[in-house]
Amino acid sequence: MKKILAIPLISLCISSVFAETIKDIRIVNQAGERYDISSVHAFTSFTVGQEITDQETVRLAIADDVNRMRDSGRYSFVKAYMQVEEDGIVLVYAVTAKQRLKRIEIRGADGMGNRKVLQKSELDIGQFADDSIFEQAAAKIKKSYADFWYPDAKITWKASVDETLGTVDVVFSIDEGRKLGIKNILFEGNTYFEAGKLQRLLQQKEKKWHSFITHSGQYKENVADLDVFSIKSFYMNNGFLDVQVSGPELRGNDPKFATLTYHIDEGKQYKVGRISLSGMSAFPEEELRRPIRLRSGNIASYSNINAASEGLKAYYGNRGYIRVGVDPVFDADAESGVVDITYVISEGPIGYINKVNISGNERTADEVIRRELIVYPGEKYNRSRLQASESKLRNLQYFEIVTIRPEPTAESGKYDLNVQVKEQPTGRFAAGVGFSSVDSLVGYAELSQGNFSYRQWPPIGDGQKFKIRAQLGTKRNDLDISFIEPWFMDRKLSLGVDLYHREASYYSSVYDQSTDGVRLSLGKPLSRFTRGTLAYSIERFDVYDVDSTATPIIKSEEGVRTKSTLEYTWLYDSRDQYFNPTKGNKTSISPYAAGGAFGAQTDIYGVRIRSAQYWPLINDMVFNLRGQVESVEPFGNSSDSSAYGDGVPLFDRLFLGGSYTLRGFEYRDVGPQDSSTGDAIGGNSSAFATAELTYPLWDKIRGAAFYDWGFVNVDSWDFDPSSYNDNWGIGLRFNLPGFPLHLDYAWPITYDETYQDKTGRFNFLIGHTF
């Protein structure tokens, strides 16, 4: 009699193994039948006759065997188990091998062509293949047909396996269907809204001249239901509560220029009549009406009606009512176009938080999650604080999914909060080539980890941030290393450390500059939208390779100089998103002082004020007004009145012009210049402002029109705008993931004819302005 212990791949649980000898290694198929496939032996860690004494070693070795077999790509199915018999141990590897692909045949690809179909399948003669590989290839072919305007293409395949030779042939049979393009999208029955407004709601687009780039006009059957829902929601949110939308219906004799038609029965546009509440007992009605923004006489927008329901739920939820229900009941009069609304409230019990359970975090420490929560055991349930905790966890960018759900416990009125997360990759490596009209061609490599840990290996899970970036270009060479601990000393206090080396020749054509520095910072949130940061930096500047024709002012700056600076930044940021915001404000005020009690060779102080305001406009347009005011002044040994700018060093003087400020002028070309050489020598006070309107052109592409204005004056705190420069221009904004690109062309309006001209200038920039 023999005893069989089945060991699944995942667990490979070996309950009890004594010192035994491996008497056989068997290769079987999924049915358990002997399978003659010699390649498996290359992956096994054991040999017949080998003695087994350590069950943990066996477990790990078998698991490693199976993983290597799977990773090889040669097998469709792999599982290992062990049979303990009276006279020894039998190791069994159950496998299903893939076959070598010997032949690929394409049938029916008249429109696209066999060669193109084969390319899109991503199959290669000689590769290991099985049914799953062929199914994936068929899906890729179908997608490529959709991209080539064949939405109805049907792909089937049949494989022929030669077990003796270990090869497989596959035949793909294609029914291409009709080539279909949507030339026009029409609406029947719409009297209140024009067709153009409704078309902008749809994911399906009409065929245009730019379709070869944007693929607009391709028929997308899978978005038809979503587009109907979008039209219906739009009408209901404008008070048409009875609206009916059907379609789309395909029409046209030529499928390449078909018409897509939606049928709309708009019904009556309703206004809100009487608003009533029922079912409440814990709070007076006048108090519950406060979160309801809906008023009698308003358009009966379905979204606003639901928003009132959510407002009532939030009111109760913020006061401990964990199971409150609010249902709007409509009493509509189609003849008068008035709808009365009654909010029926089910209050439910008050709940208290018992425990906070965290699950799903395989790499991130529990403490990193708990410290972001603003709900605690023993407290009364608070709906808004629970939602805010979810938002804070999502904003960490550590997790793909975050949910916080209350679960009743055995004790009445008490609930556990279950925090469930699904982690996502937080490490990033990027390399490539960047361009701008300021620093020209730059190759870069960047390694970053957004959930770093310096205490363990691998260095992941403590919520710190680490980044190292190297850039090598025609006009700059940089190395930057940064580290941020967001909870320094277990407080909501961020500690930042930055080390950097920068070499730049783009500042001027008559000298080069290098900077080495260390920056330490402590930051703390002051309120929901404000933050304060105190930073200290020590830097070494080297101005070198000064041209013999340069102005004496620049020549006097040649050599090495150190700077020790303390800076405080107050930041207000209410934008709706960090990149490409559509509304809100970002304002920062940064006073700073260098030298004096802080030592080093540079004695200056100054302040920089920046602000940007964003307004959303009609048709997805965004208006942005931003500006900056800055001044710097020397003191002590640096305030030598015989020196230009009263002794402010070259690397601290102020300049304007280029992609980041006045785009109609060369980089750093706006401001004081040497009268004999024309070299830009900067000033001690500056201000600039930009007004910009962006508007959508295509998906992820926006157009821009802008006006830039600014000046730079020699003296500190001199904000006389009489010597201003300005320009106007147009541009494009490409919102590409990881590669935001700004293209601008600007023409000077007011300029100094001694040093500048009216020639328009092209600017290109990868990144975001402040």
C-alpha atoms as one frame of an Amber mdcrd trajectory, in Angstrom:
protein
   0.000   0.000   0.000   1.299   3.430  -0.856   0.437   6.845   0.498   0.089
   9.800  -1.934   0.634  13.379  -0.820  -0.577  15.852  -3.491   1.365  19.089
  -3.283  -0.165  22.051  -5.152   2.218  24.549  -6.708   1.092  27.461  -4.584
   1.496  25.903  -1.166   3.634  22.783  -1.703   2.826  21.753   1.821   4.927
  18.835   3.018   3.608  17.784   6.350   6.183  15.241   7.400   9.126  13.811
   5.444  11.706  11.480   6.978  15.105  10.717   5.472  14.189   9.022   2.194
  15.699   8.306  -1.215  14.282   9.560  -4.509  13.522   6.343  -6.389  11.903
   7.965  -9.471  11.211  11.268 -11.197   8.108  10.963 -13.360   6.862  13.281
 -16.068   3.088  13.027 -16.645   0.388  14.940 -18.509  -2.622  16.586 -16.812
  -4.488  13.253 -16.885  -1.666  11.614 -14.915  -0.422   9.530 -17.873   3.276
   9.018 -18.556   4.605  11.763 -20.788   7.926  11.437 -22.619   9.334  14.957
 -22.675  13.022  15.205 -21.891  13.110  19.020 -21.577  11.538  18.809 -18.114
  14.629  17.111 -16.681  16.654  20.262 -17.435  14.576  22.145 -14.848  14.543
  19.599 -12.018  16.790  20.095  -8.990  16.912  16.403  -8.011  18.277  13.122
  -9.374  17.200   9.515  -8.898  19.026   8.009  -5.930  19.434  11.311  -4.119
  18.729  11.185  -0.376  16.214  13.670   1.105  16.665  14.783   4.716  15.387
  18.362   4.879  11.740  18.909   3.978  12.113  22.721   3.802  14.847  22.348
   1.194  12.591  20.036  -0.819   9.718  22.492  -0.650  11.783  25.431  -1.819
  13.570  23.462  -4.556  10.363  22.071  -6.065   8.757  25.525  -6.003  11.820
  26.930  -7.742  11.671  24.161 -10.375   8.060  24.933 -11.204   8.658  28.692
 -11.339  11.597  28.258 -13.722   9.530  25.981 -15.939   6.735  28.531 -16.115
   9.126  31.401 -16.749  10.727  29.499 -19.622   7.564  29.950 -21.694   7.755
  26.329 -22.893   4.791  24.973 -20.928   1.087  25.759 -20.793   0.550  23.944
 -17.493   2.967  23.008 -14.706   2.331  21.413 -11.308   4.551  19.378  -8.971
   3.661  16.841  -6.303   5.389  14.132  -4.305   4.407  10.523  -3.615   5.840
   8.979  -0.452   5.946   5.212  -0.922   7.289   2.422   1.263  10.544   2.072
  -0.671  11.226   5.717  -1.430   9.957   9.002  -2.812   8.602   9.683  -6.283
   8.691  13.273  -7.557   5.984  13.900 -10.144   5.953  16.826 -12.570   2.624
  17.225 -14.357   3.074  19.375 -17.457   1.494  20.342 -20.742   4.157  21.399
 -23.205   3.833  24.085 -25.829   4.806  23.186 -29.397   7.196  24.845 -31.794
   5.287  26.950 -34.331   6.161  25.575 -37.754   3.669  27.226 -40.115   1.240
  30.184 -40.123  -1.439  30.500 -42.783  -3.707  33.521 -43.276  -6.972  33.143
 -45.213  -9.408  35.891 -46.218  -7.265  38.963 -45.519  -8.097  40.634 -48.833
  -8.464  44.155 -47.479  -5.545  44.321 -45.070  -3.237  41.771 -46.678  -1.580
  38.638 -45.323   1.704  40.340 -44.536   0.080  43.044 -42.401  -2.109  40.511
 -40.574   0.917  38.341 -39.795   2.748  41.380 -38.443  -0.179  42.357 -36.219
  -0.490  38.819 -34.844   3.013  39.173 -33.342   3.649  35.456 -33.997   7.036
  34.138 -35.126   7.959  30.849 -36.746   9.871  28.709 -34.236   8.380  30.197
 -31.078   6.657  28.064 -28.448   2.884  28.313 -28.857  -0.398  26.887 -27.572
  -4.111  27.680 -27.699  -3.812  30.686 -25.395  -1.098  32.191 -27.601  -3.262
  31.749 -30.703  -6.285  33.254 -28.937  -4.223  36.310 -27.987  -2.982  36.592
 -31.570  -6.580  36.497 -32.865  -7.518  39.316 -30.460  -4.595  41.412 -31.709
  -5.622  40.827 -35.327  -9.215  41.844 -34.548  -8.029  45.044 -32.874  -5.820
  45.878 -35.844  -8.812  45.407 -38.163 -10.809  47.852 -36.033  -7.923  50.331
 -36.367  -8.121  49.837 -40.155 -11.866  50.695 -40.127 -13.172  47.094 -40.211
 -15.260  46.975 -37.000 -17.143  43.768 -37.916 -14.126  41.563 -38.662 -14.393
  38.007 -37.319 -11.250  35.989 -36.651 -11.203  32.213 -36.170  -8.233  29.872
 -35.985  -7.434  26.180 -36.079  -4.242  24.507 -34.888  -2.766  21.168 -36.000
  -0.304  19.546 -33.592   2.345  16.976 -34.524   3.132  15.263 -31.214   5.976
  13.264 -32.753   7.861  16.316 -34.008   6.644  18.639 -31.250   5.403  21.199
 -33.765   2.141  23.023 -34.462   0.637  24.661 -37.555  -2.052  27.334 -37.297
  -4.543  28.698 -39.821  -6.298  32.046 -39.242  -9.550  32.446 -41.182 -10.759
  36.023 -41.493 -14.153  37.401 -42.411 -13.249  41.071 -42.787 -16.788  42.395
 -43.080 -17.391  45.876 -44.408 -15.037  48.816 -44.116 -17.023  51.374 -42.140
 -16.452  55.074 -41.487 -18.802  57.569 -39.846 -18.994  60.659 -42.035 -21.925
  62.302 -40.208 -23.554  62.027 -36.785 -27.143  63.243 -36.793 -29.834  63.721
 -34.133 -33.568  63.503 -34.747 -36.008  65.088 -32.317 -33.613  67.540 -30.675
 -35.160  70.997 -30.527 -33.712  72.386 -27.292 -30.007  71.611 -27.864 -28.127
  72.001 -31.144 -26.395  69.016 -32.712 -22.883  70.400 -32.140 -23.393  70.491
 -28.356 -24.675  66.904 -28.352 -21.837  65.670 -30.574 -19.292  66.865 -28.028
 -20.822  64.436 -25.503 -20.038  61.395 -27.648 -16.985  59.166 -27.733 -17.942
  58.270 -31.314 -16.619  61.006 -33.618 -17.198  62.030 -37.226 -14.637  61.468
 -39.966 -12.555  64.627 -40.451  -9.545  65.716 -42.483  -7.259  64.856 -39.551
  -8.656  61.317 -39.120  -5.388  59.781 -40.303  -3.865  61.142 -37.069  -6.743
  61.059 -34.592  -8.675  58.035 -36.029 -11.899  60.011 -35.632 -14.657  58.504
 -37.749 -13.840  54.892 -36.900 -17.039  53.133 -35.914 -16.880  52.069 -32.263
 -19.763  49.725 -31.539 -18.587  49.196 -27.971 -19.246  52.857 -27.018 -22.807
  53.025 -28.432 -24.541  52.331 -25.094 -22.240  54.734 -23.259 -22.983  57.505
 -25.773 -26.747  56.967 -25.394 -26.297  57.185 -21.626 -24.261  60.413 -21.992
 -26.971  62.061 -24.095 -29.713  60.977 -21.704 -27.765  62.135 -18.633 -27.109
  65.501 -20.272 -30.818  66.041 -20.915 -31.838  64.881 -17.425 -29.287  67.202
 -15.838 -30.976  70.022 -17.733 -34.433  69.187 -16.383 -35.732  66.805 -19.095
 -36.603  64.026 -16.664 -38.756  62.079 -19.166 -36.255  62.098 -22.043 -35.932
  58.956 -24.183 -32.903  58.278 -26.390 -32.609  55.376 -28.850 -30.099  54.306
 -31.461 -27.636  54.741 -32.911 -28.901  53.750 -36.344 -26.456  53.233 -39.223
 -27.514  54.676 -42.558 -25.900  55.186 -45.965 -25.262  53.362 -49.215 -21.483
  53.699 -48.972 -20.238  52.140 -45.690 -17.066  54.238 -45.841 -19.191  57.399
 -45.504 -22.033  56.197 -43.275 -24.341  58.291 -41.134 -25.024  57.533 -37.484
 -28.412  58.734 -36.232 -29.688  59.069 -32.651 -33.434  59.429 -31.995 -34.430
  61.731 -29.124 -37.818  62.312 -27.525 -36.986  65.297 -25.318 -40.247  65.460
 -23.369 -40.902  68.366 -21.017 -38.292  70.472 -19.250 -39.233  70.476 -15.559
 -38.681  73.026 -12.855 -38.595  72.253  -9.149 -41.858  72.823  -7.308 -42.324
  71.931  -3.638 -39.414  70.322  -1.719 -40.454  68.163   1.234 -38.731  65.982
   3.833 -40.177  62.951   5.621 -39.018  60.241   7.999 -36.722  62.395  10.147
 -36.835  62.476  13.928 -33.285  63.192  15.149 -33.007  66.717  13.713 -35.507
  69.506  13.010 -36.556  70.038   9.405 -35.185  73.585   9.186 -31.756  72.281
  10.152 -31.854  69.489   7.545 -32.802  71.922   4.791 -29.456  73.737   5.124
 -27.380  71.249   3.080 -30.020  71.257   0.300 -28.924  73.743  -2.352 -31.949
  72.964  -4.546 -34.610  75.696  -4.609 -38.165  75.940  -5.922 -38.126  77.406
  -9.427 -34.720  75.907 -10.295 -34.316  73.727 -13.357 -34.963  70.174 -12.121
 -31.439  68.920 -12.777 -31.181  65.227 -11.929 -27.585  65.652 -10.747 -28.599
  68.534  -8.437 -31.477  66.478  -7.064 -29.077  63.640  -6.262 -26.564  66.124
  -4.835 -29.210  67.163  -2.316 -29.646  63.494  -1.339 -25.887  63.207  -0.835
 -25.899  66.406   1.218 -28.504  64.945   3.577 -26.540  61.671   3.822 -23.393
  63.634   4.638 -25.218  65.653   7.301 -26.361  62.483   9.056 -23.132  60.605
   8.368 -21.022  63.352   9.945 -23.068  62.968  13.119 -22.634  59.242  13.533
 -25.563  57.847  11.526 -23.828  55.033   9.677 -26.752  53.461   7.770 -28.814
  56.500   6.779 -30.832  56.268   3.552 -32.215  59.192   1.525 -34.468  58.523
  -1.480 -35.949  61.303  -3.642 -39.568  60.639  -4.692 -40.925  62.608  -7.683
 -44.435  63.898  -8.278 -44.260  65.398 -11.780 -46.953  67.328 -13.639 -46.099
  67.108 -17.359 -48.695  69.731 -18.278 -47.312  72.469 -16.019 -43.677  71.272
 -16.185 -43.344  71.285 -12.387 -42.005  68.407 -10.289 -42.478  68.180  -6.519
 -39.711  66.308  -4.701 -39.980  64.504  -1.374 -36.792  63.248   0.275 -37.694
  60.137   2.283 -35.155  59.651   5.088 -34.350  56.380   6.913 -32.168  57.489
   9.810 -30.863  54.164  11.114 -28.632  53.816  14.214 -25.643  55.841  15.429
 -22.392  53.908  15.024 -19.010  53.962  16.779 -15.681  52.785  15.375 -14.401
  49.621  17.043 -11.208  48.616  15.194  -9.432  49.691  12.017  -8.341  46.665
   9.984  -5.878  47.013   7.109  -5.467  44.440   4.334  -3.990  44.126   0.864
  -0.724  45.930   1.638   2.020  43.443   0.803   4.891  45.964   0.723   3.594
  49.102   2.426   3.869  49.118   6.215   0.601  49.363   8.193   1.901  52.461
   9.937   2.273  54.307   6.624  -1.452  53.755   6.023  -2.654  54.376   9.597
  -0.901  57.730   9.903  -2.864  59.074   6.914  -6.236  58.166   8.436  -8.284
  60.794  10.272 -10.741  58.272  11.740  -9.860  56.470  14.970 -11.172  53.641
  17.185 -13.638  54.797  19.832 -14.871  57.756  17.809 -18.367  58.303  16.513
 -18.670  57.401  12.831 -18.029  60.410  10.559 -18.766  60.010   6.846 -16.790
  63.048   5.608 -13.689  62.119   7.568 -13.875  58.576   6.226 -14.088  59.897
   2.654 -11.218  62.306   3.342  -9.128  59.373   4.615  -9.798  57.480   1.379
  -8.739  60.520  -0.640  -5.523  60.918   1.342  -4.579  57.291   0.749  -5.301
  57.579  -2.982  -3.226  60.751  -3.211  -0.202  58.863  -1.919  -0.084  57.199
  -5.370   0.904  53.900  -3.698  -2.377  52.120  -4.369  -4.409  51.238  -7.420
  -7.556  50.701  -5.327  -8.516  52.097  -1.903 -11.779  51.311  -0.096 -12.811
  51.920   3.513 -16.005  50.128   4.528 -17.734  49.812   7.936 -18.631  46.274
   9.055 -20.977  45.521  11.966 -19.467  43.725  14.959 -21.117  41.396  17.454
 -21.495  44.370  19.790 -24.494  46.550  18.929 -23.675  50.020  17.587 -20.001
  49.253  16.971 -18.405  48.848  13.553 -14.976  47.805  12.357 -13.510  49.884
   9.545 -11.957  47.634   6.913  -9.298  49.466   4.925  -8.584  47.467   1.772
  -5.892  48.490  -0.682  -4.401  47.085  -3.835  -0.827  48.199  -4.327   0.557
  49.493  -7.598   4.166  49.914  -8.760   5.759  52.958  -7.129   9.246  52.615
  -8.579  10.036  54.220 -11.895  12.964  54.226 -14.268  12.912  56.590 -17.214
  15.517  57.405 -19.824  15.375  59.317 -23.028  16.061  62.547 -24.820  14.531
  65.909 -23.952  14.450  69.192 -25.776  13.773  72.828 -25.044  14.632  76.088
 -26.688  16.559  77.050 -23.525  18.914  74.139 -22.861  18.700  72.460 -26.285
  19.304  68.692 -26.505  19.488  66.746 -23.230  19.763  63.028 -22.594  18.522
  61.943 -19.194  18.069  58.944 -16.915  15.944  58.984 -13.776  15.381  56.383
 -11.067  12.710  57.095  -8.471  10.797  55.298  -5.748   7.671  56.928  -4.331
   7.319  54.440  -1.457  10.950  54.211  -0.381  12.439  52.737   2.788  16.063
  53.201   3.872  15.673  50.687   6.707  15.158  47.470   4.766  15.850  45.586
   1.558  14.265  45.749  -0.912  13.950  49.460  -0.054  10.150  49.709  -0.317
   7.304  50.292   2.119   8.005  53.179   4.521   6.403  55.952   2.464   9.559
  57.959   1.826  10.454  59.369  -1.590  13.807  58.952  -3.303  14.972  60.119
  -6.706  18.235  60.279  -8.598  18.369  62.024 -11.970  21.289  62.547 -14.341
  21.203  64.791 -17.413  23.860  65.129 -20.086  23.400  67.621 -22.883  24.906
  70.108 -25.252  24.357  72.998 -22.835  23.918  71.366 -19.430  25.147  68.490
 -17.277  23.245  67.799 -14.053  23.148  65.265 -11.249  20.348  65.566  -8.661
  19.665  63.295  -5.686  16.634  63.926  -3.468  15.093  62.244  -0.423  11.856
  63.141   1.394  10.606  61.748   4.710   6.954  62.933   4.866   6.532  62.002
   8.553   9.725  63.198  10.230   9.870  62.221  13.917   6.419  60.598  13.488
   4.813  63.990  12.913   3.154  65.539   9.871   6.466  67.241   9.170   8.292
  66.549   5.941  12.093  66.448   5.861  13.728  66.961   2.488  17.380  66.477
   1.524  18.677  67.494  -1.905  22.180  67.092  -3.312  22.987  68.535  -6.713
  25.713  69.307  -9.219  24.809  71.446 -12.227  26.870  72.692 -15.146  25.258
  75.181 -17.538  26.379  77.063 -20.620  22.895  78.212 -21.650  22.899  81.200
 -19.252  25.114  83.198 -21.595  27.289  82.841 -24.671  30.241  84.503 -22.886
  30.609  82.373 -19.747  29.744  78.998 -18.196  28.592  78.295 -14.656  28.598
  75.287 -12.348  26.724  74.899  -9.060  27.225  72.363  -6.270  24.836  72.406
  -3.384  23.017  70.783  -0.475  19.497  71.783   0.559  17.686  70.757   3.756
  14.014  71.565   4.237  11.225  71.107   6.774   7.639  71.492   5.580   4.330
  71.437   7.416   0.709  71.834   6.260  -0.873  74.887   7.887  -4.435  74.358
   6.660  -6.308  72.525   3.928  -4.755  74.622   1.156  -1.668  76.174   2.777
   1.778  74.884   3.624   4.895  76.379   5.171   8.453  75.251   4.348  11.710
  76.355   5.970  14.835  75.502   3.947  18.576  75.924   4.402  21.042  75.551
   1.537  24.805  75.800   1.169  26.048  76.262  -2.395  29.290  76.712  -4.314
  29.139  78.684  -7.565  31.888  78.725 -10.159  31.798  81.150 -13.100  34.416
  80.009 -15.634  35.435  80.077 -19.295  34.648  83.786 -19.437  35.105  85.102
 -22.959  37.800  87.723 -23.444  35.235  89.972 -25.161  32.836  89.862 -22.219
  31.928  93.023 -20.320  34.148  93.814 -17.284  31.065  93.359 -15.110  30.969
  89.655 -16.044  34.765  89.264 -15.983  34.777  90.486 -12.372  32.499  87.576
 -11.444  34.906  84.876 -12.684  35.922  82.381 -10.017  34.387  80.553  -7.059
  31.929  81.958  -4.552  29.920  80.316  -1.750  26.424  81.079  -0.524  24.608
  80.056   2.677  20.846  80.723   2.547  17.821  80.419   4.800  14.466  80.624
   3.007  10.840  80.378   4.111   8.036  79.634   1.628   4.338  80.088   2.320
   2.277  78.240  -0.258  -1.435  78.380  -1.012  -2.677  75.820  -3.556  -6.367
  75.255  -4.306  -5.994  73.958  -7.888  -8.142  71.024  -8.932  -5.076  69.109
 -10.167  -1.315  69.556 -10.060  -0.741  69.295 -13.807  -2.945  71.035 -16.387
  -5.335  72.548 -13.809  -8.665  73.998 -14.913  -9.579  76.023 -11.814  -8.131
  77.267  -8.559  -5.153  79.309  -7.397  -1.514  78.674  -6.556   0.340  81.444
  -4.716   3.731  81.373  -2.991   5.638  84.005  -0.995   9.325  83.264  -0.403
  11.484  85.667   1.657  15.133  84.627   1.980  18.457  85.784   3.408  22.016
  84.657   2.630  25.282  85.396   4.407  25.556  87.468   7.562  24.988  85.157
  10.531  24.758  82.214   8.092  28.341  82.691   6.867  29.819  82.149   3.384
  30.726  84.929   0.895  27.353  86.178  -0.310  25.393  88.719   1.769  21.968
  89.328   0.237  18.285  89.183   1.093  15.169  89.280  -1.027  11.650  88.061
  -1.676   9.881  86.232  -4.514   6.089  86.289  -4.940   4.360  84.070  -7.500
   0.689  83.565  -8.252  -1.357  81.690 -10.854  -5.147  81.694 -11.173  -7.185
  79.345 -13.397 -10.786  79.796 -14.580 -12.815  77.198 -16.534 -14.787  78.684
 -19.431 -17.348  77.394 -21.905 -16.502  74.552 -24.293 -13.697  73.252 -22.061
 -11.605  76.396 -22.465  -9.356  77.485 -19.576  -8.113  81.015 -18.863  -4.901
  81.350 -16.850  -3.441  84.544 -15.371  -0.067  84.202 -13.671   2.678  86.513
 -12.552   5.802  86.980 -10.479   7.394  89.861  -8.566  10.930  89.563  -7.181
  13.654  91.735  -5.742  17.071  91.156  -4.180  19.338  93.511  -2.206  22.889
  93.161  -0.814  24.020  94.048   2.688  27.271  94.094   4.624  30.351  93.346
   2.529  28.262  92.777  -0.600  26.762  96.291  -0.629  29.737  97.892  -2.364
  28.132 100.716  -4.358  30.990 100.667  -6.846  29.948  97.242  -8.075  27.190
  96.762 -10.616  23.838  96.115  -8.937  25.364  97.256  -5.614  27.208  93.944
  -5.292  24.557  91.300  -6.047  26.489  88.390  -7.620  25.781  87.388 -11.204
  24.097  84.102 -10.251  21.540  85.948  -8.066  20.598  88.713 -10.502  17.240
  88.684 -12.207  16.544  88.110 -15.905  13.472  87.588 -18.094  12.909  86.106
 -21.527  12.520  82.597 -22.932  10.109  79.681 -22.573   9.263  80.290 -18.906
   8.582  84.049 -18.981   8.544  86.382 -22.035   8.373  83.987 -24.943   8.895
  86.585 -27.677  12.489  87.187 -26.507  15.671  85.137 -26.216  16.401  83.444
 -22.904  17.497  86.044 -20.263  17.464  88.765 -22.947  14.991  91.085 -21.193
  16.604  93.492 -18.731  19.729  95.618 -18.368  22.521  94.957 -20.865  26.046
  96.253 -21.195  26.002  99.209 -23.584  29.322  98.332 -25.224  29.084  94.535
 -25.592  25.339  93.900 -25.457  25.842  91.205 -22.800  22.854  90.599 -20.510
  23.887  91.567 -17.000  20.554  91.358 -15.160  19.021  93.503 -12.440  17.837
  93.493  -8.837  14.077  93.887  -9.377  11.713  92.240 -11.835   8.057  91.561
 -12.525   6.224  89.716 -15.229   2.667  88.611 -15.984   1.100  86.211 -18.472
  -2.489  85.880 -19.674  -3.179  82.635 -21.527  -6.278  81.012 -23.004  -6.179
  77.313 -23.904  -8.858  75.453 -25.827  -9.309  71.806 -26.874  -8.368  70.775
 -30.417  -8.187  66.982 -30.223  -7.754  64.413 -27.496  -4.799  65.475 -25.294
  -4.001  68.400 -27.611  -4.943  71.997 -26.795  -4.386  75.244 -28.592  -3.170
  78.367 -26.781  -3.179  82.131 -27.266  -1.178  84.274 -24.844   0.193  87.688
 -23.915   3.397  88.151 -21.854   4.522  91.375 -20.141   7.483  92.144 -17.893
  10.459  94.279 -16.938  13.800  94.080 -15.082  15.316  97.115 -13.315  18.861
  97.615 -11.991  18.025  98.854  -8.482  16.543  96.842  -5.635  12.833  97.383
  -4.895  12.464  99.446  -8.062   9.212  98.389  -9.705   8.906 101.245 -12.187
   7.273  99.564 -15.233   8.246 102.237 -17.748  10.927 100.038 -19.379   8.655
  97.060 -19.930   8.740  94.531 -22.763   5.789  92.524 -24.016   4.800  90.012
 -26.659   1.847  87.964 -27.907   1.765  84.474 -29.373   0.031  81.211 -30.108
   0.916  77.634 -29.225   0.032  73.980 -28.787  -0.124  71.910 -25.585   0.412
  68.156 -25.867  -0.675  66.396 -22.663   1.297  63.201 -23.246   1.857  60.923
 -20.196   5.351  61.581 -18.849   6.083  63.856 -21.814   4.107  67.144 -21.538
   5.134  69.296 -24.496   4.604  73.036 -25.047   5.151  74.538 -28.496   4.881
  78.345 -28.741   5.568  81.018 -31.304   5.605  84.618 -30.038   6.102  88.066
 -31.552   7.579  91.022 -29.605   5.379  94.114 -29.301   7.449  96.521 -27.179
  11.228  96.058 -27.171  14.571  97.873 -27.028  15.657  98.261 -30.652  19.297
  98.588 -29.555  19.501  94.956 -28.472  16.334  93.266 -29.765  14.223  93.057
 -32.909  10.621  92.287 -33.846  11.398  88.826 -35.221   9.050  86.128 -33.910
  10.581  83.316 -31.882   9.781  79.638 -31.500   9.871  78.048 -28.016   9.515
  74.408 -27.131   9.428  73.104 -23.596   8.988  69.685 -22.006   7.446  70.027
 -18.566   5.069  72.409 -16.777   5.260  76.078 -15.869   4.544  77.116 -12.281
